[in-house]
Short mmCIF file of C-alpha atoms and ligand atoms in Angstrom, two decimals:
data_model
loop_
_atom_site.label_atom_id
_atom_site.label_comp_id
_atom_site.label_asym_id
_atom_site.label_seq_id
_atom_site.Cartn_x
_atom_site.Cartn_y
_atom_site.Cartn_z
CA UNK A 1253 14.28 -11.94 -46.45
CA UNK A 1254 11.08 -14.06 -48.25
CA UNK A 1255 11.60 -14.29 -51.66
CA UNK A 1256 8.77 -12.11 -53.39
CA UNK A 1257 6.02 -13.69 -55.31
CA UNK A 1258 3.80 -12.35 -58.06
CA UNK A 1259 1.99 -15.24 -57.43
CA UNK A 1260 -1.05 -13.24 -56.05
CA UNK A 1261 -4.76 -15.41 -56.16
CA UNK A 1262 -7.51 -13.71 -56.60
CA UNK A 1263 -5.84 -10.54 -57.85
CA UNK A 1264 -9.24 -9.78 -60.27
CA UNK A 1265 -11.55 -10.26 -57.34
CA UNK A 1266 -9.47 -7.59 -55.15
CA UNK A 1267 -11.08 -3.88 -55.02
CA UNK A 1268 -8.74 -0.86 -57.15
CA UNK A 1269 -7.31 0.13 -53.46
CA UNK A 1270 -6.35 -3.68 -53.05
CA UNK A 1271 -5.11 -4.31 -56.18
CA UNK A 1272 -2.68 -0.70 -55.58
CA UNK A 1273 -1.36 -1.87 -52.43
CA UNK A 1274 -0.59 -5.35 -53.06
CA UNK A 1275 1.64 -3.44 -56.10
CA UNK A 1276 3.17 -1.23 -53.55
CA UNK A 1277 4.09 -3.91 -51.36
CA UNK A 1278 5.74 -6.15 -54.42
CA UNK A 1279 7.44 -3.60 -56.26
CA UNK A 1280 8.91 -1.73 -53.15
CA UNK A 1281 6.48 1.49 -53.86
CA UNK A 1282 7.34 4.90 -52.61
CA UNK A 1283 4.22 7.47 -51.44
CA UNK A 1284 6.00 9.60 -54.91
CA UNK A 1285 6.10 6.69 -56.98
CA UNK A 1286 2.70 6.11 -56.28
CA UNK A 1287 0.94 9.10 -56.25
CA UNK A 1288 0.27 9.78 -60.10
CA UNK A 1289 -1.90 5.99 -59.34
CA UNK A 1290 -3.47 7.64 -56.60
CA UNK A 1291 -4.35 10.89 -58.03
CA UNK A 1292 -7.04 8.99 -60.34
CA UNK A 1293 -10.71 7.60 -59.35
CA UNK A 1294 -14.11 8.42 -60.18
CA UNK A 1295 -16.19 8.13 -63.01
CA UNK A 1296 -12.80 7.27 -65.52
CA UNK A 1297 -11.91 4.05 -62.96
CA UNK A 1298 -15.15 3.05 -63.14
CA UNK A 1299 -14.86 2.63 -66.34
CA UNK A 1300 -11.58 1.23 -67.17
CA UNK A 1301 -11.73 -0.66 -63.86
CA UNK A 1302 -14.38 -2.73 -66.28
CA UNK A 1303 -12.70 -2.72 -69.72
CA UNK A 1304 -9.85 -5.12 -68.96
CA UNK A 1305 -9.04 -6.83 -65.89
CA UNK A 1306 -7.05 -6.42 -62.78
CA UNK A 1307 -6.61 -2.14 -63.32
CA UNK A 1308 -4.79 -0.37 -61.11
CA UNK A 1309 -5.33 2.80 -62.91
CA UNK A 1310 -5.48 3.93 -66.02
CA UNK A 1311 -2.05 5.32 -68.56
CA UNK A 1312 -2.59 8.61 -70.30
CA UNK A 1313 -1.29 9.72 -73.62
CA UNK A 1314 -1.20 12.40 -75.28
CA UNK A 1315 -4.34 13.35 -77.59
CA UNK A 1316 -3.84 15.45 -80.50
CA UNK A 1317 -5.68 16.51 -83.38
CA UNK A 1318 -4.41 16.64 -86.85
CA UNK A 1319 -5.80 19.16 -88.98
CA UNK A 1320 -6.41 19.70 -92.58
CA UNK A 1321 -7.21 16.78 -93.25
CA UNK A 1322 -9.73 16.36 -96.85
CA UNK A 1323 -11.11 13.17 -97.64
CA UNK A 1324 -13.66 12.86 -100.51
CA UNK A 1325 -14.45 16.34 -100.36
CA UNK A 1326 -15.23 16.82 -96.52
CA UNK A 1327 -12.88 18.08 -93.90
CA UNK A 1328 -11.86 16.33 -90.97
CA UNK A 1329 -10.37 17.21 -87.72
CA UNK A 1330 -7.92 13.63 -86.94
CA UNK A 1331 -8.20 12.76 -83.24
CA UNK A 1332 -4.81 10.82 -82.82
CA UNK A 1333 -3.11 9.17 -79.45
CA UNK A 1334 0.53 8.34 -79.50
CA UNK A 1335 3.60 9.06 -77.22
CA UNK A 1336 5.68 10.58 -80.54
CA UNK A 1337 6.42 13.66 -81.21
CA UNK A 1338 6.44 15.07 -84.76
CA UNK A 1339 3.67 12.55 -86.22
CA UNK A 1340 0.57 15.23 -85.69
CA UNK A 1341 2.54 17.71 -86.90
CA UNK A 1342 3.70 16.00 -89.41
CA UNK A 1343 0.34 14.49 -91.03
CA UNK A 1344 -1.46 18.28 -90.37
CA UNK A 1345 1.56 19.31 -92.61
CA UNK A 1346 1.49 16.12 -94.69
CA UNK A 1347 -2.81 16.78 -95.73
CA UNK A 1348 -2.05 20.73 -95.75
CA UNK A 1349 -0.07 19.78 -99.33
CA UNK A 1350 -2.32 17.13 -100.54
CA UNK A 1351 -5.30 20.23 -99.99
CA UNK A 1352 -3.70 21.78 -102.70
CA UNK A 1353 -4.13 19.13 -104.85
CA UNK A 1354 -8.22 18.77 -104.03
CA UNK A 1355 -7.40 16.56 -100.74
CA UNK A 1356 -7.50 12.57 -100.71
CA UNK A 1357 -9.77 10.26 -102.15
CA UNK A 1358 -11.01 7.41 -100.44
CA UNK A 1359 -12.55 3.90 -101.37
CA UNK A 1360 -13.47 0.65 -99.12
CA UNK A 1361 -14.48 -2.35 -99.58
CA UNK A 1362 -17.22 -4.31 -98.15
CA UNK A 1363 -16.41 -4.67 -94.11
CA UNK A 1364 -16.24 -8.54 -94.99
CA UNK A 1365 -13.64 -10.79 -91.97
CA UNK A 1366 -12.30 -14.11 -92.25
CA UNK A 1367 -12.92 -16.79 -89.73
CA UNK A 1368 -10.46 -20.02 -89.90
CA UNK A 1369 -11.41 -23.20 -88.90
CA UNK A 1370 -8.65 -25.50 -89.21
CA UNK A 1371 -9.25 -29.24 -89.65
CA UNK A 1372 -7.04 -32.10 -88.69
CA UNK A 1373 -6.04 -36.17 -89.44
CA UNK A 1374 -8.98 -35.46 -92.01
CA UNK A 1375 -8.35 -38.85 -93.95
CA UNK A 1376 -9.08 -37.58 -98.13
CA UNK A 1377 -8.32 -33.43 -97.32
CA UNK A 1378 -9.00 -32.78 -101.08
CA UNK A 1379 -12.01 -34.69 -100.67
CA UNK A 1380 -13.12 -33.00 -98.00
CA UNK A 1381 -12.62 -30.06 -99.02
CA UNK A 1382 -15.30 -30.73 -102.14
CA UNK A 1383 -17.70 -32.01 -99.67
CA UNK A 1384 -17.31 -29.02 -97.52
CA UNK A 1385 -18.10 -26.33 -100.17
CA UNK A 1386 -20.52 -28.63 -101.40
CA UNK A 1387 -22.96 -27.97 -97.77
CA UNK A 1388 -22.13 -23.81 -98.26
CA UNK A 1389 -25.61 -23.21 -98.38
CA UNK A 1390 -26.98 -24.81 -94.66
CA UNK A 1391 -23.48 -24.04 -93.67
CA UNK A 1392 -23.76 -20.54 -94.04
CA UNK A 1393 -27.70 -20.67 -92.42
CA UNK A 1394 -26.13 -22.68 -89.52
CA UNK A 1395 -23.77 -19.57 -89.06
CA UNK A 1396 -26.03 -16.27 -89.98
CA UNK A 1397 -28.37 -18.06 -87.19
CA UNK A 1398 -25.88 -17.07 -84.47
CA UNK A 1399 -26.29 -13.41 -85.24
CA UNK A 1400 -29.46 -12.57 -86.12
CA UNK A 1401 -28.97 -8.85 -85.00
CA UNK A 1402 -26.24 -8.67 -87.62
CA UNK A 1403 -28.27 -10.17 -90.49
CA UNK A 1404 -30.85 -7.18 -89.24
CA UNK A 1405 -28.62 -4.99 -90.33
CA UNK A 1406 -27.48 -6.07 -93.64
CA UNK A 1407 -24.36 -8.01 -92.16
CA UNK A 1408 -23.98 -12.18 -92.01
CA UNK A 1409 -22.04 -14.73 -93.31
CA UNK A 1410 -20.96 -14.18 -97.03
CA UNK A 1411 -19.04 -17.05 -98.45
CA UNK A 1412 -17.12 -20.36 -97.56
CA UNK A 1413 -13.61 -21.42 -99.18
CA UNK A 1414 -11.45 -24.37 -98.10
CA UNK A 1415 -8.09 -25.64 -99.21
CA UNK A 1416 -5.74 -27.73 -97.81
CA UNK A 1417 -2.04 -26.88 -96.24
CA UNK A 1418 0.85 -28.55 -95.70
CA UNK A 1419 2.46 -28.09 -92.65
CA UNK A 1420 5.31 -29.56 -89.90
CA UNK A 1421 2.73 -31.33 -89.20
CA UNK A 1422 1.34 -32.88 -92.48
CA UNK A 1423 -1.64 -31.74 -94.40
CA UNK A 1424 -4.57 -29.86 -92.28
CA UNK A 1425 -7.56 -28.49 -94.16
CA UNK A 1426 -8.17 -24.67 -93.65
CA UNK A 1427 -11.79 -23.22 -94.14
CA UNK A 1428 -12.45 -19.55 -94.06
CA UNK A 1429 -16.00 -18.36 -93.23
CA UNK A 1430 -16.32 -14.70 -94.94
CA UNK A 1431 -18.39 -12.16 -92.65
CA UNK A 1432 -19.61 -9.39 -93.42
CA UNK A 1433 -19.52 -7.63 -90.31
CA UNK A 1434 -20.75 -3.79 -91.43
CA UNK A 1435 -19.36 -1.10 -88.34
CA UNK A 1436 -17.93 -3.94 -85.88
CA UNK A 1437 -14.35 -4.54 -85.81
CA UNK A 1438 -16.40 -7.85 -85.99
CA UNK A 1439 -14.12 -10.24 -83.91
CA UNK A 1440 -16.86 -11.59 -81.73
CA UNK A 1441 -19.54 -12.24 -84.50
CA UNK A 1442 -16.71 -14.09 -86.37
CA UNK A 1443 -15.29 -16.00 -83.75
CA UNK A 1444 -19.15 -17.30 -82.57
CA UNK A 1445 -19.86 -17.96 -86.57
CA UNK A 1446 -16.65 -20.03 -86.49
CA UNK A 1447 -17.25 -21.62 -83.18
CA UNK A 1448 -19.99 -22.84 -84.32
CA UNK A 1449 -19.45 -24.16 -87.52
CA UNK A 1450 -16.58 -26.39 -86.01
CA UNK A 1451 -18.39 -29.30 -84.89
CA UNK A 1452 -20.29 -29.62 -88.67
CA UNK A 1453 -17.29 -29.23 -90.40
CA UNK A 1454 -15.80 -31.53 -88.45
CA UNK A 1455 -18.39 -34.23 -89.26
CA UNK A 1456 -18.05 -33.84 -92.94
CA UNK A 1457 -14.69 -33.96 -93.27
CA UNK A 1458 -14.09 -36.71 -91.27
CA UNK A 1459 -11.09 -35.12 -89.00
CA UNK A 1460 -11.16 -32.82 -85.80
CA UNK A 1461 -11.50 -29.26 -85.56
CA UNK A 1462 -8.99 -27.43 -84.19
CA UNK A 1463 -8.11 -23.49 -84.31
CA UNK A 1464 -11.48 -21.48 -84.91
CA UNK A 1465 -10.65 -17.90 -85.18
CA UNK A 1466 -10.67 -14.22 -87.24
CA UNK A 1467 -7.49 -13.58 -89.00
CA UNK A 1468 -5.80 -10.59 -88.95
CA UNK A 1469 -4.78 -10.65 -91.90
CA UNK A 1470 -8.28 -8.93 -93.26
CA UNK A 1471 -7.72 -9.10 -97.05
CA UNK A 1472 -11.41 -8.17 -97.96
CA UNK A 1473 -11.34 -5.32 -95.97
CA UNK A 1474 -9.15 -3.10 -97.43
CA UNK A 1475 -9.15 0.34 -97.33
CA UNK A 1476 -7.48 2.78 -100.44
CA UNK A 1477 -6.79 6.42 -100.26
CA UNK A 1478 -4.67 8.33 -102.78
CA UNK A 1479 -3.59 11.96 -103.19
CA UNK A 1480 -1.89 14.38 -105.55
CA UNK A 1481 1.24 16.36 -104.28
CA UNK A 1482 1.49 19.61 -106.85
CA UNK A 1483 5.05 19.61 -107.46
CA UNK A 1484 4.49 23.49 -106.69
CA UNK A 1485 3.52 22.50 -103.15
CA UNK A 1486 6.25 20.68 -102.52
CA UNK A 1487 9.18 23.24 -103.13
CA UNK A 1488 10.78 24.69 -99.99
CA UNK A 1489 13.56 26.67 -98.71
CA UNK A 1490 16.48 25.41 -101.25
CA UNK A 1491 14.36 22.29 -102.44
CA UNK A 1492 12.77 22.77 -105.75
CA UNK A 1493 9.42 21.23 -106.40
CA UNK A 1494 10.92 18.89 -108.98
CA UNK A 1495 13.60 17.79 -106.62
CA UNK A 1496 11.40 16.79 -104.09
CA UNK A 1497 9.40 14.49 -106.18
CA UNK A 1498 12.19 12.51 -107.84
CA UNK A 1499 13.70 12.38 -104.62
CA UNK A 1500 10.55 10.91 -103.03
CA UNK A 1501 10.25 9.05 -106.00
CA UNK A 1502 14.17 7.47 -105.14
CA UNK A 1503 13.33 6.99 -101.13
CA UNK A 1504 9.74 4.94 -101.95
CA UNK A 1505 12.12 2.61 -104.43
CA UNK A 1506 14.53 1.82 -101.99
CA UNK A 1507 11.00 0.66 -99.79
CA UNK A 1508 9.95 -1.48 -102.78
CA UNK A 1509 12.97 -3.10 -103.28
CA UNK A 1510 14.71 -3.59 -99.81
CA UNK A 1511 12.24 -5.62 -96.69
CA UNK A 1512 14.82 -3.44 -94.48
CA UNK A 1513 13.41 0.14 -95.91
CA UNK A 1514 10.26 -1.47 -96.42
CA UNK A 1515 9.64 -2.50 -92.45
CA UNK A 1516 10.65 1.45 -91.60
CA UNK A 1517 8.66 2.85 -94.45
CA UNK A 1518 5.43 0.55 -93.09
CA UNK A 1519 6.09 1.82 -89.82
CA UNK A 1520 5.84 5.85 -90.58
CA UNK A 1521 2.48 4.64 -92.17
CA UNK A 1522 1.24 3.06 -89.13
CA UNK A 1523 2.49 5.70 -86.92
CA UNK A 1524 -1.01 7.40 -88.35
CA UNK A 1525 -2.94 5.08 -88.38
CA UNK A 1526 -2.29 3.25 -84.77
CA UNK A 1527 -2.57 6.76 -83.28
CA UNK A 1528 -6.31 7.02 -84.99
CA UNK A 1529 -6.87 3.54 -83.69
CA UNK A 1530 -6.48 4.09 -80.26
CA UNK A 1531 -7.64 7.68 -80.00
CA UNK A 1532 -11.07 5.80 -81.66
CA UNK A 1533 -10.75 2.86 -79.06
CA UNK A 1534 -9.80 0.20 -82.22
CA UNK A 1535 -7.98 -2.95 -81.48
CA UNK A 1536 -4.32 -0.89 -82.72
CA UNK A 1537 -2.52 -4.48 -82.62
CA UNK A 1538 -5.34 -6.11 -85.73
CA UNK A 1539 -4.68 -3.42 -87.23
CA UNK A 1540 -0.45 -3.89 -87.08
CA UNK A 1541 -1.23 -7.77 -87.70
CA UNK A 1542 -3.20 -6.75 -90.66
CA UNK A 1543 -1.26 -4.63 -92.15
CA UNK A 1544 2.63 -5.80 -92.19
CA UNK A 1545 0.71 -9.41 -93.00
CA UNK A 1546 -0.63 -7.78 -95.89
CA UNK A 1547 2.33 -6.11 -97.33
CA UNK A 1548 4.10 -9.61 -96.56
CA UNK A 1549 1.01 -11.96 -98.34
CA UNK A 1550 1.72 -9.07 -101.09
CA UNK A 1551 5.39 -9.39 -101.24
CA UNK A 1552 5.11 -13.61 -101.67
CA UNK A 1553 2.32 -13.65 -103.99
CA UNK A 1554 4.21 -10.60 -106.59
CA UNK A 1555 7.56 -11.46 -105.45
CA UNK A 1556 8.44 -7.96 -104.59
CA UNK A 1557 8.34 -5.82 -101.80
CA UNK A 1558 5.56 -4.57 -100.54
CA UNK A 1559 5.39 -0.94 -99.55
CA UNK A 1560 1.63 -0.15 -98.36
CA UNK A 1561 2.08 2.57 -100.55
CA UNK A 1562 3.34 3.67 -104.02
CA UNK A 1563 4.42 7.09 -105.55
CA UNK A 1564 4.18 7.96 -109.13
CA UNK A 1565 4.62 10.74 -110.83
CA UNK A 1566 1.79 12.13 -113.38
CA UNK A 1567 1.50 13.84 -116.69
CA UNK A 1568 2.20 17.31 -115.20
CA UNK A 1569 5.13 16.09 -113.17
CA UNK A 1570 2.67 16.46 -109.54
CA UNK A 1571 3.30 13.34 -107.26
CA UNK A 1572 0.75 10.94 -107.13
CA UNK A 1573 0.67 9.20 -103.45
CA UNK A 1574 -1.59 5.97 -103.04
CA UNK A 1575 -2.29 3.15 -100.11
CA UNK A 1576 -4.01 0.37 -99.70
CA UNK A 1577 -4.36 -1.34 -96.59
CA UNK A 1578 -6.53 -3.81 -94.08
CA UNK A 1579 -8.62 -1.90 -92.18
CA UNK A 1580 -10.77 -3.48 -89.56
CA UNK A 1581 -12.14 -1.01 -87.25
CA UNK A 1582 -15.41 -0.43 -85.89
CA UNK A 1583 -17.79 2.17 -84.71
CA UNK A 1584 -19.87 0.04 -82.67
CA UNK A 1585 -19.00 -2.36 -80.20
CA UNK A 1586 -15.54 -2.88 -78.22
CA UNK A 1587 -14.11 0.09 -77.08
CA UNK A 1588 -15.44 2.69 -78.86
CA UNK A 1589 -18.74 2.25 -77.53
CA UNK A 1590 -17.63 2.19 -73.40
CA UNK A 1591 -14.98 4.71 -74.00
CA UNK A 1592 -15.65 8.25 -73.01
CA UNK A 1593 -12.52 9.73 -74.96
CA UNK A 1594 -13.23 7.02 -77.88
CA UNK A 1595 -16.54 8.06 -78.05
CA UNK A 1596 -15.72 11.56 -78.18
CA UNK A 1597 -13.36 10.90 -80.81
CA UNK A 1598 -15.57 9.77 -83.24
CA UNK A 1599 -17.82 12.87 -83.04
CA UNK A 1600 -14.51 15.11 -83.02
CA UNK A 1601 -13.92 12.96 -86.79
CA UNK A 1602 -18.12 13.65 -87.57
CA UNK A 1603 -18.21 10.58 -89.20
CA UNK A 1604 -21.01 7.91 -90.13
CA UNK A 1605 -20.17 4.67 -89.51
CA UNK A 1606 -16.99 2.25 -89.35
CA UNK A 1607 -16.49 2.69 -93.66
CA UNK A 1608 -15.84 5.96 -93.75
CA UNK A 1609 -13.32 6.11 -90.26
CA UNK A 1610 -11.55 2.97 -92.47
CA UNK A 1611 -11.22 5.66 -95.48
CA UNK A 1612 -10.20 8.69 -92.81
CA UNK A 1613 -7.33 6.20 -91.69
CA UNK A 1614 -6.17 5.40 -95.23
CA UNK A 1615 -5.46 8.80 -96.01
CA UNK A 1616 -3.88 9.41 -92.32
CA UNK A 1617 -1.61 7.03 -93.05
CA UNK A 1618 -0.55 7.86 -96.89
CA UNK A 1619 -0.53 11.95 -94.93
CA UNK A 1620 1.93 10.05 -92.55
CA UNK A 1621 3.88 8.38 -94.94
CA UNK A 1622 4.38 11.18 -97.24
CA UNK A 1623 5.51 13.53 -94.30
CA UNK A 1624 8.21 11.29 -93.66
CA UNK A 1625 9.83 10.66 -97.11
CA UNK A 1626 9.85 14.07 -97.96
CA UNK A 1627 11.89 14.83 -94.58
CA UNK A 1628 13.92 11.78 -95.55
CA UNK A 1629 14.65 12.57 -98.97
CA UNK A 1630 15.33 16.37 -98.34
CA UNK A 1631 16.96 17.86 -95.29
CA UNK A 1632 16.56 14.39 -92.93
CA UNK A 1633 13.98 13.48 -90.60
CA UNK A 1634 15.87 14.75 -87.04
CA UNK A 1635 15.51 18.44 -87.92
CA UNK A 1636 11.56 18.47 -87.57
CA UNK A 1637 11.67 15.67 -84.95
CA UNK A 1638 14.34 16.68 -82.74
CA UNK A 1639 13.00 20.08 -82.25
CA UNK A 1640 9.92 18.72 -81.02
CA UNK A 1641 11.61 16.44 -79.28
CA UNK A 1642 14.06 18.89 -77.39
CA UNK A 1643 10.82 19.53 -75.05
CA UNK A 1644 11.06 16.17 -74.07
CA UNK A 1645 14.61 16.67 -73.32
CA UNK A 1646 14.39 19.33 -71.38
CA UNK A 1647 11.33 17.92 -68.90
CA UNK A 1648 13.69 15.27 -68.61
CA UNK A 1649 16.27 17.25 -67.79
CA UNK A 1650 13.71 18.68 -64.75
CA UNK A 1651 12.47 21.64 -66.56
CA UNK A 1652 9.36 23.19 -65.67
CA UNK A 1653 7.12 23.35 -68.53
CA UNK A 1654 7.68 27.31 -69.17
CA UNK A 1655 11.66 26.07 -68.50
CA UNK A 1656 11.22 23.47 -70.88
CA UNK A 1657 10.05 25.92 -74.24
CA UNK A 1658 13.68 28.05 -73.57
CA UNK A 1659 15.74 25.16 -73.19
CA UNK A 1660 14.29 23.02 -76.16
CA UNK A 1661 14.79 26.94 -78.00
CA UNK A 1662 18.14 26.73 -76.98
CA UNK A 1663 19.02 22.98 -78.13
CA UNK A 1664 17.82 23.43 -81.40
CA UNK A 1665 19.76 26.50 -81.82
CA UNK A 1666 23.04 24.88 -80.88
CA UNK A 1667 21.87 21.60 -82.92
CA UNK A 1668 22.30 19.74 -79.23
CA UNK A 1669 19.36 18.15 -78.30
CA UNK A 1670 20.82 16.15 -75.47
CA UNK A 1671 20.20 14.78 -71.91
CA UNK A 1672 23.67 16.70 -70.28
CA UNK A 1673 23.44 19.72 -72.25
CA UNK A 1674 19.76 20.24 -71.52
CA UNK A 1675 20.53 19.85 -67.80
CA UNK A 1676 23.29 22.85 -68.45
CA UNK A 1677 20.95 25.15 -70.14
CA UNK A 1678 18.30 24.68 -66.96
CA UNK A 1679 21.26 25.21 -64.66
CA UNK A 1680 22.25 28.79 -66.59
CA UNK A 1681 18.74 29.50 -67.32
CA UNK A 1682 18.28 28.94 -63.32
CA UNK A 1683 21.47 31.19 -62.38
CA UNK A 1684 20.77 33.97 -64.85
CA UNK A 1685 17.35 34.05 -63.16
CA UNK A 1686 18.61 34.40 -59.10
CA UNK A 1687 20.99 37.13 -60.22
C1 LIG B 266 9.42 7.19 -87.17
O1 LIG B 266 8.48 6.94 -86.18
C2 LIG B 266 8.88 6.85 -88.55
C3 LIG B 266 9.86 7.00 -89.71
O2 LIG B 266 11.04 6.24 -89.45
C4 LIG B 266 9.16 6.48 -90.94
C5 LIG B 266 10.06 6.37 -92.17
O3 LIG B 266 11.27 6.22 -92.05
O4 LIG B 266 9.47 6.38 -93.28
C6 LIG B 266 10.31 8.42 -89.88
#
């Protein structure tokens, strides 16, 4: 038999149908395995079939909406898409106890990106990098001249800043164009801005440009949100109040002082904020970038772990939750603006403009990160998740979905949320049933 190749030319010129069958034919496709492919078309193909290239179809997750959500005095409904259980649930729950306390605050700063332009064999770096902040004035007119529509609306190129590296490969000078970009995620203004300043910057300092591109790592646009906990709130079944905040106080310790903690503890945060992201059509991977570079940048510069958040407790004893965190999203642009669901998802949240979604996040992902410490530092996390989970288990197991609700009952009850016992309940569900 021919060896199969993926090597397939042309594969973005090829129509949807095309595209499907020269899958079918490489992967060994059933008519079952492909029907959930062939079961989509119309007006959603049309437009994912333009968003990225070669689409065969389009992958559907779940979209929830986390409620009770308070941020600077208004009330939000979250729109979030993610595959886990528990994490709507669990920041409904999580801005439910921070209600009690008036709800989250919220600050941002200016939506300002950095663009890198990295210089090399530049023959006096330090030099250069004198006579490169020296021409910030015409350099910044060179670069607010690319984007004229963003200088109409209050946006442009801020600031310059240079400093040399050292490297593997010896010293490189490293400008950083600052943009404000106001409700773009603001990639493509940046990366023209920095395009385009190459060549100049170049010339003065002598060397070659390089690299010209927005970091991730989006250090002037940060978003803060913070939140009291009454230590009333947080009492429940044999927990008292008290115990729950020195206990939370003892799991977001072991965060600050252990990268191990710290990388999990980041992750429960993101868990919120990711499943905003994509439900909003933001670029969910900047916003991972930016935020575990962040915590790390943090963690060199203090030499300490860096948690994204911090708990403290006040005079009265209440816990006192707070984050800070990159957040470049947008509300125009990208995504958000072709995206029917993404679109949608931004009325569902009734908000204004890209600052106050970055503020929304912020507190979705202290409400996420505060849902999970208290289930870690009471009764354990795999209580709430698992029995959210046991649905899962039971589909899996074949269930139909009115199947699946008894069987997941029945797992939790015996504590044995499993593959083979799930497929035992079904089959005794199923007998009890033909008698
Ligand atoms: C799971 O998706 C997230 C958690 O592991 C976060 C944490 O441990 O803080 C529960």
């Amino acid at each position: 038999m021919a060896e199969k190749s993926s090597e397939i030319s042309g594969m973005y010129r090829k129509s949807v149908d095309e595209r499907r069958k020269a899958v079918e034919e490489f992967s060994s496709l059933s008519a079952a395995d492909l029907a959930p492919l062939l079961a989509q078309g119309g007006k959603e193909m049309e437009v994912v079939g333009k968003m990225i290239e070669n689409v065969i179809g389009y992958y559907p997750l779940p979209l929830g909406v986390a409620t009770n959500f308070r941020v600077n005095g208004k009330d939000y409904l979250v729109p979030m898409a993610l595959e886990e259980p528990s994490v709507v649930a669990a920041a409904s729950h999580a801005a439910k106890l921070a209600r009690a306390g008036g709800g989250f605050h919220a600050t941002v700063s200016s939506p300002t990106m950095i663009g890198q332009v990295q210089l090399l064999h530049v023959p006096d770096p330090y030099g250069a990098v004198q006579r490169i902040l020296g021409e910030e004035t015409p350099l910044l007119a060179l670069a607010n001249a690319k984007d004229p529509m963003l200088n109409k609306v209050g946006g442009g190129a801020r600031k310059l800043e240079a400093r040399v590296i050292s490297t593997p490969r010896g010293p490189m000078v490293i400008v950083h164009l600052l943009v404000d970009v106001r409700d773009a995620m603001g990639a493509n203004a940046t990366n023209t801005m920095v395009e385009a300043l190459a060549p100049h910057l170049a010339r003065i300092s002598g060397g070659r440009s390089h690299l010209r591109i927005l970091s991730n790592l989006a250090i002037h646009r940060v978003a803060r949100a913070w939140g009291t906990f009454p230590k009333g709130a947080l009492a429940f079944d044999e927990w008292k109040g008290e115990e729950v905040v020195e206990g939370m106080l003892d799991a977001w310790a072991f965060a600050a002082g252990d990268p191990f903690r710290c990388a999990t503890h980041n992750k429960g945060i993101m868990n919120g904020i990711s499943a905003v992201a994509i439900a909003t059509g933001n670029d969910f991977r900047a916003l991972e970038s930016g935020a575990h570079s962040y915590a790390a940048w943090k963690a060199a510069s203090g030499g300490v772990i860096a948690p994204l958040t911090v708990y403290e407790k006040n005079a009265s004893g209440d816990l006192v939750g707070s984050i800070e965190v990159p957040m470049a999203v947008g509300t125009v642009g990208g995504a958000t603006a072709v995206h029917p669901i993404a679109k949608l998802a931004v009325k569902i949240l009734g908000i204004s403009g890209a600052s106050e979604l970055a503020g929304v996040m912020a507190a979705v992902g202290l409400a996420q990160n505060f849902a999970a410490m208290r289930a870690l530092a009471t009764e354990g996390i795999q209580k709430g998740h698992m029995a959210l989970h046991a649905r899962n288990v039971a589909i899996t197991a074949g269930a139909t979905p009115e199947e699946a609700e008894l069987v997941a009952q029945r797992l939790v009850e015996e504590k044995m949320v499993r593959a083979d016992r799930a497929a035992e309940v079904l089959k005794e569900l199923r007998a009890g049933r033909a008698k």
